[in-house]
Amino acid sequence: MSNIFKGSPYRRPNDVEAGSSRSAYSEDEDRELSPDPFYIPSTKNAPIDRLRRWRQAALVLNASRRFRYTLDLKKEEEKKQILRKIRAHAQAIRAAYLFKQAGEQVNGTKIPPRVPGSDFSVGPEQLASVSRDHNFNTLLEYGGVNGLAESLKTNLEKGIPGDDSDLLKRRNAFGSNTYPQKKGRSFWRFVWEACQDLTLMILVVAAVASLALGIKTEGIKEGWYDGGSIAFAVLLVIVVTAISDYKQSLQFQKLDEEKRNIHLEVVRGGRRVEISIYDIVVGDVVPLNIGDQVPADGILISGHSLAIDESSMTGESDIVHKDAKQPFLMSGCKVADGSGTMLVTGVGINTEWGLLMSNLSEDNGEETPLQVRLNGVATFIGFVGLSVAFAVLIILLVRYFTGHTEDPNGRKEFVAGKTSVGRAVDGAIKILTVAVTIVVVAVPEGLPLAVTLTLAYSMKKMMADKALKLSCRCADFLLVRPWVLQQQFAVTRLMTVVEAYAGGRKIDPPDSSSELPDTLTSLLIESIAVNANGSVFTPEGGAVEVSGSPTEKAILNWGIKLGMDFDAVRSCSSILNVFPFNSEKKRGGVAIRLPDGKVRIHWKGAAEIVLAACTSYLDSNGETVAMDEEKVAFFEKAIETMASGSLRCVAIAYRSYESEKVPTNEEELARWAVPEDDLVFLAVVGIKDPCRPSVKESVQLCQKAGVKVRMVTGDNLKTARAIALECGILSSDADASESSLIEGKVFRSLTDSQREEVAEKLSVMGRSSPNDKLLLVQALRRRGHVVAVTGDGTNDAPALHEADIGLAMGIQGTEVAKESSDIIILDDNFASVVKVVRWGRSVYANIQKFIQFQLTVNVAALVINVVAAVSSGDVPLNAVQLLWVNLIMDTLGALALATEPPTDHLMHRPPVGRREPLITNIMWRNLLIQAVYQVTVLLILNFDGKKILHLEHQSSEHATREKNTLIFNAFVLCQIFNEFNARKPDEVNIFRGLSKNYLFIGIVAITVILQAVIVEFLGKFAKTVQLSWQLWLVSVAIGFISWPLALIGKFIPVPEKPVSKFFSRIVKRRRKESSQKHGESNAAS
C-alpha cells in the first residue's frame, strides 16, 4: 500500500511545507508564451523563474506599493529555510531524548516524576516525553494508551466529560490548542512603505529645496507656501495610501483566521460533538477518517488500515502506517487512508506543528494572472508617462533658460547674466516638480491596488454568500468560460431510505420489520451497526442523534426503524479488521468475531458491484438460498428501477468465515485481505438524494452565462442520468444520448485524443473513479477550456488541484479536499457556486471599470500639460493639484469602483477568453470620447480662457490664477462625473444600483467636499483663487456634459475584434514581409 501513496496526492502540491509541483503548469505552455513576460496562464505552481521574470520586466517606482499582495519570492525562500531548521531542531531534540533515555535505562532511572498537586497525575513535560519524542518505551511504562488515558481521566469509549469546569482544568494544566501568531504589519510599517515611492521622495526633496529658497527670498511669512503645499500634498497621499493598505491587510488577516479555523468531531460525554480545532484539549478522543487533518499530537487508540501523510512535518513524501507499535500521531499531518481514534496528548505550542506555525508569519502574497497582466498595463502606461514627463522637463527647462517664459506681469523669468542663481535654481526646481508630478499621475502604481481592493471586498461579501475564497488567483478564471465538473452535492443532505428489497422481495414500507424474518432482521441490524463509519447517541429522554456522512445517516436511521440498538449490537462483537470504503472498489467491509468465536464479514457498497459478489441470498423465511439467474435478474431490475427514479442504490451482504483461517498475529491481521467473494445477499436499499429547489434554476443560469455544467459521480449511470435530468444538467431525454453519457471505466480506456473528443460532448459520467475526474480535467484543459471542479473527498484532491478553480464542500468536505481547493462552498449548495461565478465576473468587471476611469485621467492630464508646456512654457495643473488628482484617481477611485456589487447583467454577458485584452473596444470607445472632450474643453479654456471669462480687465496674475483654477476645478469635476460613467461601461443606465452602493456615494461626496475646500479655502497651498458661483456652475456644466456624451457614445458600434489584435496582425505582417525580403536577398547573393 505504501507504493500507492508514494508522492502523496493527498497533500496540497503547492504547500510550502510539502514542496511544490508543476503538475498544473505546462512546460510547453511556458515555452509557447515565453515572449510575453506579463502573460502567465496560471500562477498555480508557476515556476519561480517565470514569476521573477515578470517582476524584472515591470517598470516600478515603488516596489512595496506595486508588488504588495503578490508572492514575495525572497520571503518564500526564507520560509523554506525556517521549515528546514525547525524540522532539524525537532529531530535533534528527539535524538537527544533517545540518547538520554538509553543512559537512564543503563542507570536504572525511571520515567519522569508525576506532577504533585495537579488535577491530573501526568503533566505536559511527561506527555512530551511520550508523544513529541515518539518514546514507545515511556508509553509502555505509563501503561500504554489505557494507562495514559487513566492518568488524563479520559474514558476511551465515551471521551472526557466535556463540561466547562473540566475543560478549564485541562487548559490550565496542559494549555490550549493555539499558538502565538506573529503580529501583522503595523500601520506605521505601511506609512514607511508608502514613503518609499521614488516619485514622492523626489517631490519631498523638491519641496524642501523650494521651502528653503522661498523662505530665503520671500521671508518665512510668505515663502513657505510653495514648498509647504507640496510637502502637505505628499503627506496626504502617503497617509491615505497607508490607511487603505492597512485596512486591506486587516481584511486578509481576518480571512486567514477563518481559513485556519477547522471544525471537527470529538467524543465527549459519550456523544460526538463538532467543535473548533482551537477548542481541543488534552484528553480528548478524536475520530479520524480519510482526508482529516490530525488536530493535535496524540496516541492511536485503535485504527484500521490507518495511513498518515507526514510530509508536512518530516518533508518526506512516504506514507506512514499507524498501529499499536507505531501509535504516535503528529499535529498537522493528514489521514491518507483508513480510519481510527486518537487520544490527544499535546496541544498548541507543545506540538511540533504549533512550534512550526508560530515561527511562520502568514504571507498573503499570491499573485494572480490578472495582477501580472495589470502590471504589464501599468508598465506600458508608465513608459509613456515617463517619456512625456521627460519631454515636458526638457521643453520647460529650454524655454526657461532661453528666456521664452514670462512671469504673470509679462517680464521674462530668466535673463542670462541678470537673474540670480537662487532665483534660477528656484525656477528649475518648480519645473522639475511639475515634471515629477506628471510622473506621479502617469505611472499608475495604484492599478494593482484595484485588484487588491476588489479581491478583499469580494472575499468579504462571498463569505456572506457561503463561499470562502482561499486563493486569489481563482477570481481570474471565474470570468472565463469554465466547465464546472460537479460532484453530486447539490442536495438537502436529508437523505432517507425510501425503497428496500430484502428476502427476495420488495419491502413496503421499507422500514417494516414485521415483513422480514427474524434471522434476516438480526443480520441486517448487525451489518448496519458494525459496518458503519457514523455513530448513534441516545440521550436520556431526548431524540436519537445520528452522525456520519449523509448516506451513512440514512442507513443508520433505517436500521433504527428496524429496531437497532447501536451500542448494544456493537458491544456484542469485536472488530478484527476493517476495509474502509474505497472509491475504486466502491464498497467497504468489516470482519468481526462474535462472542461464540464465530467470524462474520459484512460488506456494503454500490448495489450492482456487491450483488455481483453474491452467490446466495436470504429468502423470506430467513433461509440461505443459492442465487439463480432469475433472482439475479430480479435484483438487477430492482436496482435499475430505483436508479431510474434518481435513488442512490446501496446493497448489504455478509458471509461467515472459518475462525481458524483468521490471522492471530497483529501484523498479519493488519495485512489480511478481508474476503470479498462468496457473499450472502441481505438487502438493497434506495436512498433519496433530493435536489434543492434552487439547483435547477442555478444550473440554467450557469448555462445562460456560457458555463457548461457536467456531472461526475460514483453512482451508477442510470441514477446519475435521472439526477442530471432532475437538476437541469440534461434538459430532456433527447439530450441523454450515448455521446453525453459515459461510464468511468469506458472513459479511462480511451486514448488521450479520444478522451478530448468525448470530453467536449460529455454531460454525465457515472461510476467514475477519482482518476477519471482527473483525466477529464486534463482533457478539457488541453482543449483550452477553463475548468472548475467541485469535490468533497480526499480522492478528489488531485482533480481539485489540477483544475483552474477547485471548489471544496465546507460541510462534507475533508481537510485534504479543502486544502487542495481555491474556494470552499460553506453550505454545500450548487447555488453558491453560481454566486461565486457572479463574484468572479464582478472582480474582473470592477477592475475594467477602474482601468477605463484611470486611463481617461492619464490621457487627459498628460495631453493638457504637454500641449500647454510646449506652446506657452507653463502648465495649467501644478504639482499640488496633480497630486490631488492622483489621490482621486489611485486610491479613492479604486475604492469607489472596486467595490461595486455584482449584478444579474454580468451573468448575461458572454464569457471572456483567456487571452482577450483587458481593455476592450467598448472601453477604448468610452475612454477616447471622454478624454478628447476633456482635452478639447480644457485646452480651449487654457488658451482663450481669459477672453471667454472676460478676465482681460483684471490683473494678469489674478486672471491667470482664476483661469487655471477653473481648469483645475472643471478637470476634477469631469473625473467625478466620469466616475459614474465608469460604473456601467456597456449599459445605458449608469445609475442602476447606485442607491445601494453607499461607499461609492460616500467617496464621491467626500471628493466633492474636499475639492470645494481646496478651491475656496486652501488657495495659498494649491495656487487657486475663490471662484464665483457662476464659475462653479460652469465647472459643473463642463463635468455634466460627460453624461449625455457617454450616453450618445454607447450607441456608436464597435468591432468585435479587439484593436490590439488588429495592430498585432499589422506588426506580424510587416515582420513576415521583412523576413521574406531578407530571405530573397540572401538567396540572390
Coordinates of C-alpha atoms in Angstrom, one line a residue, residues 279-606:
D279 CA -11.2 24.1 21.4
I280 CA -9.5 20.7 21.5
V281 CA -7.9 19.9 24.9
V282 CA -5.5 17.2 26.1
G283 CA -7.5 14.0 26.9
D284 CA -10.0 14.5 24.0
V285 CA -10.9 11.4 22.0
V286 CA -10.9 12.3 18.3
P287 CA -12.2 10.1 15.5
L288 CA -10.0 10.2 12.4
N289 CA -11.2 9.4 8.8
I290 CA -9.6 9.6 5.4
G291 CA -8.9 13.2 4.5
D292 CA -8.9 14.6 8.0
Q293 CA -6.1 16.7 9.5
V294 CA -4.6 15.4 12.7
P295 CA -5.6 18.3 15.0
A296 CA -3.1 17.8 17.8
D297 CA -0.3 15.4 18.9
G298 CA -1.7 12.2 20.2
I299 CA -1.6 8.4 20.6
L300 CA -3.6 6.0 18.5
I301 CA -6.3 4.2 20.5
S302 CA -7.5 2.0 17.6
G303 CA -7.2 2.1 13.9
H304 CA -7.9 0.2 10.7
S305 CA -5.6 0.5 7.8
L306 CA -4.7 3.9 9.1
A307 CA -2.1 5.6 6.9
I308 CA -0.8 9.1 7.7
D309 CA 0.9 11.6 5.3
E310 CA 3.6 13.2 7.5
S311 CA 5.2 15.2 4.7
S312 CA 4.1 18.5 6.2
M313 CA 6.2 17.7 9.3
T314 CA 9.1 15.5 8.0
G315 CA 9.4 16.8 4.5
E316 CA 9.3 13.2 3.2
S317 CA 6.5 12.0 0.9
D318 CA 6.3 8.4 2.1
I319 CA 3.0 7.4 3.8
V320 CA 3.4 6.1 7.4
H321 CA 1.1 3.3 8.6
K322 CA 0.0 3.6 12.2
D323 CA -0.7 0.7 14.6
A324 CA -0.2 -0.4 18.2
K325 CA 3.6 -0.4 17.6
Q326 CA 3.7 2.9 15.8
P327 CA 0.9 4.8 17.6
F328 CA 2.3 8.3 17.6
L329 CA 0.4 11.0 15.7
M330 CA 1.7 14.4 14.9
S331 CA -0.4 17.5 14.6
G332 CA -0.8 19.0 11.2
C333 CA -0.5 15.7 9.3
K334 CA -3.2 14.3 7.0
V335 CA -5.0 11.0 7.1
A336 CA -4.2 9.4 3.7
D337 CA -6.2 6.2 4.2
G338 CA -8.2 4.2 6.8
S339 CA -9.8 5.3 10.0
G340 CA -9.1 5.3 13.7
T341 CA -9.4 7.2 17.0
M342 CA -6.7 9.0 18.9
L343 CA -6.1 10.3 22.4
V344 CA -4.9 13.9 22.4
T345 CA -1.7 14.3 24.4
G346 CA -0.3 17.6 23.2
V347 CA -1.8 20.8 22.0
G348 CA -0.7 24.2 20.8
I349 CA 2.8 25.3 21.3
N350 CA 3.6 21.9 22.9
T351 CA 3.4 20.3 19.5
E352 CA 5.9 20.4 16.6
W353 CA 3.2 21.9 14.4
G354 CA 2.5 24.7 16.9
L355 CA 6.2 25.4 17.1
L356 CA 6.4 25.5 13.3
M357 CA 3.3 27.7 12.8
S358 CA 4.3 30.2 15.5
N359 CA 7.6 30.8 13.6
L360 CA 5.9 31.3 10.2
S361 CA 4.0 34.5 9.5
E362 CA 1.2 34.1 7.1
D363 CA 2.1 35.6 3.7
N364 CA -0.9 36.9 1.9
G365 CA 1.1 37.2 -1.2
E366 CA -0.1 35.2 -4.1
E367 CA -0.2 36.9 -7.5
T368 CA -2.9 36.1 -9.9
P369 CA -2.6 36.1 -13.7
L370 CA -4.7 39.2 -13.7
Q371 CA -2.3 41.1 -11.4
V372 CA 0.5 40.1 -13.7
R373 CA -1.3 41.4 -16.7
L374 CA -2.2 44.6 -14.9
N375 CA 1.4 45.2 -14.1
G376 CA 2.1 44.8 -17.8
V377 CA -0.5 47.5 -18.5
A378 CA 1.0 49.7 -15.7
T379 CA 4.4 49.3 -17.2
F380 CA 3.3 50.3 -20.7
I381 CA 1.5 53.4 -19.3
G382 CA 4.5 54.1 -17.2
F383 CA 6.9 54.2 -20.1
V384 CA 4.6 56.5 -22.0
G385 CA 4.2 58.8 -18.9
L386 CA 7.9 58.9 -18.2
S387 CA 8.6 59.8 -21.8
V388 CA 6.1 62.6 -21.7
A389 CA 7.3 63.8 -18.4
F390 CA 10.9 63.8 -19.6
A391 CA 9.8 65.7 -22.8
V392 CA 8.0 68.3 -20.7
L393 CA 11.0 68.7 -18.4
I394 CA 13.4 69.3 -21.3
I395 CA 10.9 71.7 -23.1
L396 CA 10.2 73.7 -20.0
L397 CA 13.9 73.9 -19.0
V398 CA 14.9 75.0 -22.5
R399 CA 12.2 77.6 -22.7
Y400 CA 13.0 78.9 -19.2
F401 CA 16.8 79.2 -19.7
T402 CA 16.4 80.7 -23.2
G403 CA 14.2 83.5 -21.9
H404 CA 11.0 82.3 -23.5
T405 CA 8.9 82.2 -20.3
E406 CA 7.3 85.2 -18.6
D407 CA 6.0 85.8 -15.1
P408 CA 2.4 86.9 -14.5
N409 CA 3.4 90.6 -15.0
G410 CA 4.8 89.9 -18.5
R411 CA 8.5 90.1 -17.5
K412 CA 11.0 87.4 -18.6
E413 CA 11.6 84.9 -15.8
F414 CA 15.3 84.3 -16.7
V415 CA 17.7 86.7 -18.2
A416 CA 21.2 85.5 -18.7
G417 CA 23.7 87.4 -16.5
K418 CA 21.0 89.3 -14.6
T419 CA 18.8 86.6 -12.9
S420 CA 20.3 85.5 -9.5
V421 CA 21.4 81.9 -9.0
G422 CA 18.9 81.4 -6.3
R423 CA 16.0 82.5 -8.5
A424 CA 17.2 80.4 -11.4
V425 CA 17.5 77.3 -9.1
D426 CA 14.0 78.1 -7.7
G427 CA 12.6 78.2 -11.3
A428 CA 14.3 75.0 -12.2
I429 CA 13.0 73.3 -9.1
K430 CA 9.5 74.3 -9.9
I431 CA 9.9 72.9 -13.4
L432 CA 11.3 69.7 -12.0
T433 CA 8.4 69.5 -9.6
V434 CA 5.9 69.7 -12.4
A435 CA 7.7 67.0 -14.4
V436 CA 7.9 64.7 -11.4
T437 CA 4.2 65.2 -10.6
I438 CA 3.3 64.3 -14.2
V439 CA 5.2 61.0 -13.5
V440 CA 3.1 60.6 -10.3
V441 CA -0.1 60.9 -12.3
A442 CA 1.2 59.0 -15.4
V443 CA 2.7 55.9 -13.7
P444 CA -0.3 54.1 -12.3
E445 CA 1.2 52.4 -9.2
G446 CA -2.4 52.2 -7.9
L447 CA -3.5 50.0 -10.8
P448 CA -2.7 46.7 -8.9
L449 CA -4.4 48.3 -5.9
A450 CA -7.7 47.9 -7.7
V451 CA -7.1 44.2 -7.7
T452 CA -6.3 44.1 -4.0
L453 CA -9.4 46.2 -3.1
T454 CA -11.8 44.3 -5.3
L455 CA -10.4 40.9 -4.1
A456 CA -10.6 41.9 -0.5
Y457 CA -14.1 43.2 -1.0
S458 CA -15.3 40.2 -2.9
M459 CA -13.8 37.8 -0.3
K460 CA -15.7 39.6 2.5
K461 CA -19.0 39.5 0.5
M462 CA -18.5 35.9 -0.7
M463 CA -18.4 34.8 2.9
A464 CA -21.9 36.2 3.3
D465 CA -22.8 34.2 0.2
K466 CA -21.5 31.0 1.8
A467 CA -18.2 30.9 -0.1
L468 CA -14.8 31.2 1.5
K469 CA -12.1 32.1 -1.1
L470 CA -8.8 30.7 -0.1
S471 CA -6.9 31.7 -3.3
C472 CA -6.9 35.0 -5.1
R473 CA -6.0 33.5 -8.5
C474 CA -9.4 31.8 -8.8
A475 CA -11.1 35.1 -9.5
D476 CA -9.3 35.4 -12.8
F477 CA -10.7 32.2 -14.1
L478 CA -14.3 32.6 -13.0
L479 CA -14.8 35.2 -15.7
V480 CA -13.7 32.8 -18.5
R481 CA -15.9 30.1 -19.8
P482 CA -15.5 27.4 -17.1
W483 CA -16.6 23.8 -17.4
V484 CA -17.9 23.0 -13.9
L485 CA -17.3 19.3 -13.1
Q486 CA -20.0 18.9 -10.5
Q487 CA -19.7 16.3 -7.8
Q488 CA -23.2 15.2 -6.9
F489 CA -23.6 17.5 -3.9
A490 CA -26.4 19.9 -4.6
V491 CA -28.8 18.3 -2.2
T492 CA -30.6 18.9 1.0
R493 CA -28.4 16.3 2.8
L494 CA -31.5 14.9 4.5
M495 CA -31.2 11.5 2.7
T496 CA -33.6 8.8 3.6
V497 CA -34.2 5.2 2.6
V498 CA -37.4 5.2 0.6
E499 CA -37.3 1.8 -1.0
A500 CA -35.9 -1.6 0.1
Y501 CA -35.7 -5.1 -1.3
A502 CA -34.9 -8.0 1.1
G503 CA -35.8 -11.6 1.5
G504 CA -36.2 -11.8 -2.3
R505 CA -39.0 -9.3 -2.5
K506 CA -39.8 -5.6 -2.1
I507 CA -40.5 -4.4 1.5
D508 CA -43.3 -1.8 1.6
P509 CA -42.9 0.4 3.7
P510 CA -39.1 -0.1 3.6
D511 CA -38.8 0.1 7.4
S512 CA -41.4 -2.6 8.2
S513 CA -39.5 -5.2 10.2
S514 CA -42.7 -7.3 10.5
E515 CA -42.4 -8.3 6.9
L516 CA -38.9 -9.6 7.5
P517 CA -37.9 -12.9 9.1
D518 CA -36.1 -12.6 12.5
T519 CA -32.9 -14.0 11.1
L520 CA -32.7 -11.5 8.3
T521 CA -33.6 -8.6 10.5
S522 CA -30.9 -9.6 13.0
L523 CA -28.2 -9.9 10.3
L524 CA -29.3 -6.6 8.7
I525 CA -29.1 -4.8 12.1
E526 CA -25.7 -6.3 12.9
S527 CA -24.4 -5.4 9.4
I528 CA -25.6 -1.8 9.6
A529 CA -24.2 -1.3 13.2
V530 CA -20.8 -2.8 12.8
N531 CA -20.1 -1.7 9.2
A532 CA -20.7 1.9 9.9
N533 CA -18.4 4.9 10.0
G534 CA -21.0 7.0 11.8
S535 CA -22.4 6.8 15.3
V536 CA -25.7 6.9 17.2
F537 CA -26.2 8.6 20.5
T538 CA -29.4 8.3 22.6
P539 CA -29.5 10.9 25.4
E540 CA -31.8 10.3 28.3
G541 CA -35.3 11.4 27.4
G542 CA -34.0 13.0 24.1
A543 CA -34.2 12.3 20.4
V544 CA -31.7 9.9 18.9
E545 CA -28.7 11.7 17.4
V546 CA -27.1 10.2 14.3
S547 CA -23.8 11.4 12.9
G548 CA -21.8 10.5 9.8
S549 CA -22.0 11.1 6.1
P550 CA -25.4 11.7 4.5
T551 CA -25.5 8.1 3.2
E552 CA -24.4 6.6 6.5
K553 CA -27.0 8.6 8.4
A554 CA -29.7 7.4 6.0
I555 CA -28.8 3.7 6.5
L556 CA -28.3 4.1 10.3
N557 CA -31.8 5.8 10.6
W558 CA -33.2 2.9 8.6
G559 CA -31.6 0.4 11.0
I560 CA -33.0 2.3 14.0
K561 CA -36.5 2.0 12.5
L562 CA -35.9 -1.7 12.1
G563 CA -35.2 -1.9 15.9
M564 CA -31.4 -1.5 16.0
D565 CA -29.7 -0.7 19.4
F566 CA -26.5 0.6 18.0
D567 CA -24.3 0.4 21.1
A568 CA -25.7 -2.9 22.2
V569 CA -25.0 -4.6 18.8
R570 CA -21.5 -3.2 18.6
S571 CA -20.7 -4.3 22.1
C572 CA -21.6 -7.9 21.3
S573 CA -18.7 -8.4 18.9
S574 CA -15.1 -7.4 18.4
I575 CA -13.7 -5.9 15.2
L576 CA -10.9 -7.9 13.7
N577 CA -10.2 -5.8 10.6
V578 CA -11.8 -3.1 8.6
F579 CA -11.7 -2.4 4.8
P580 CA -12.6 1.3 4.6
F581 CA -14.9 2.4 1.8
N582 CA -12.8 2.6 -1.3
S583 CA -13.8 4.8 -4.2
E584 CA -12.1 2.5 -6.6
K585 CA -13.8 -0.7 -5.4
K586 CA -16.9 1.3 -4.3
R587 CA -17.5 -0.8 -1.2
G588 CA -16.4 -1.1 2.4
G589 CA -16.2 -4.1 4.7
V590 CA -15.6 -5.3 8.2
A591 CA -14.6 -8.6 9.8
I592 CA -16.0 -9.2 13.4
R593 CA -15.7 -12.0 15.9
L594 CA -18.8 -13.0 17.8
P595 CA -19.0 -14.0 21.5
D596 CA -19.2 -17.7 20.4
G597 CA -15.9 -17.3 18.4
K598 CA -17.5 -17.3 15.0
V599 CA -16.3 -14.8 12.4
R600 CA -18.5 -12.8 10.1
I601 CA -17.6 -10.4 7.3
H602 CA -20.1 -7.7 6.4
W603 CA -19.9 -5.7 3.1
K604 CA -21.8 -2.6 2.0
G605 CA -21.4 -0.6 -1.2
A606 CA -22.5 0.1 -4.8

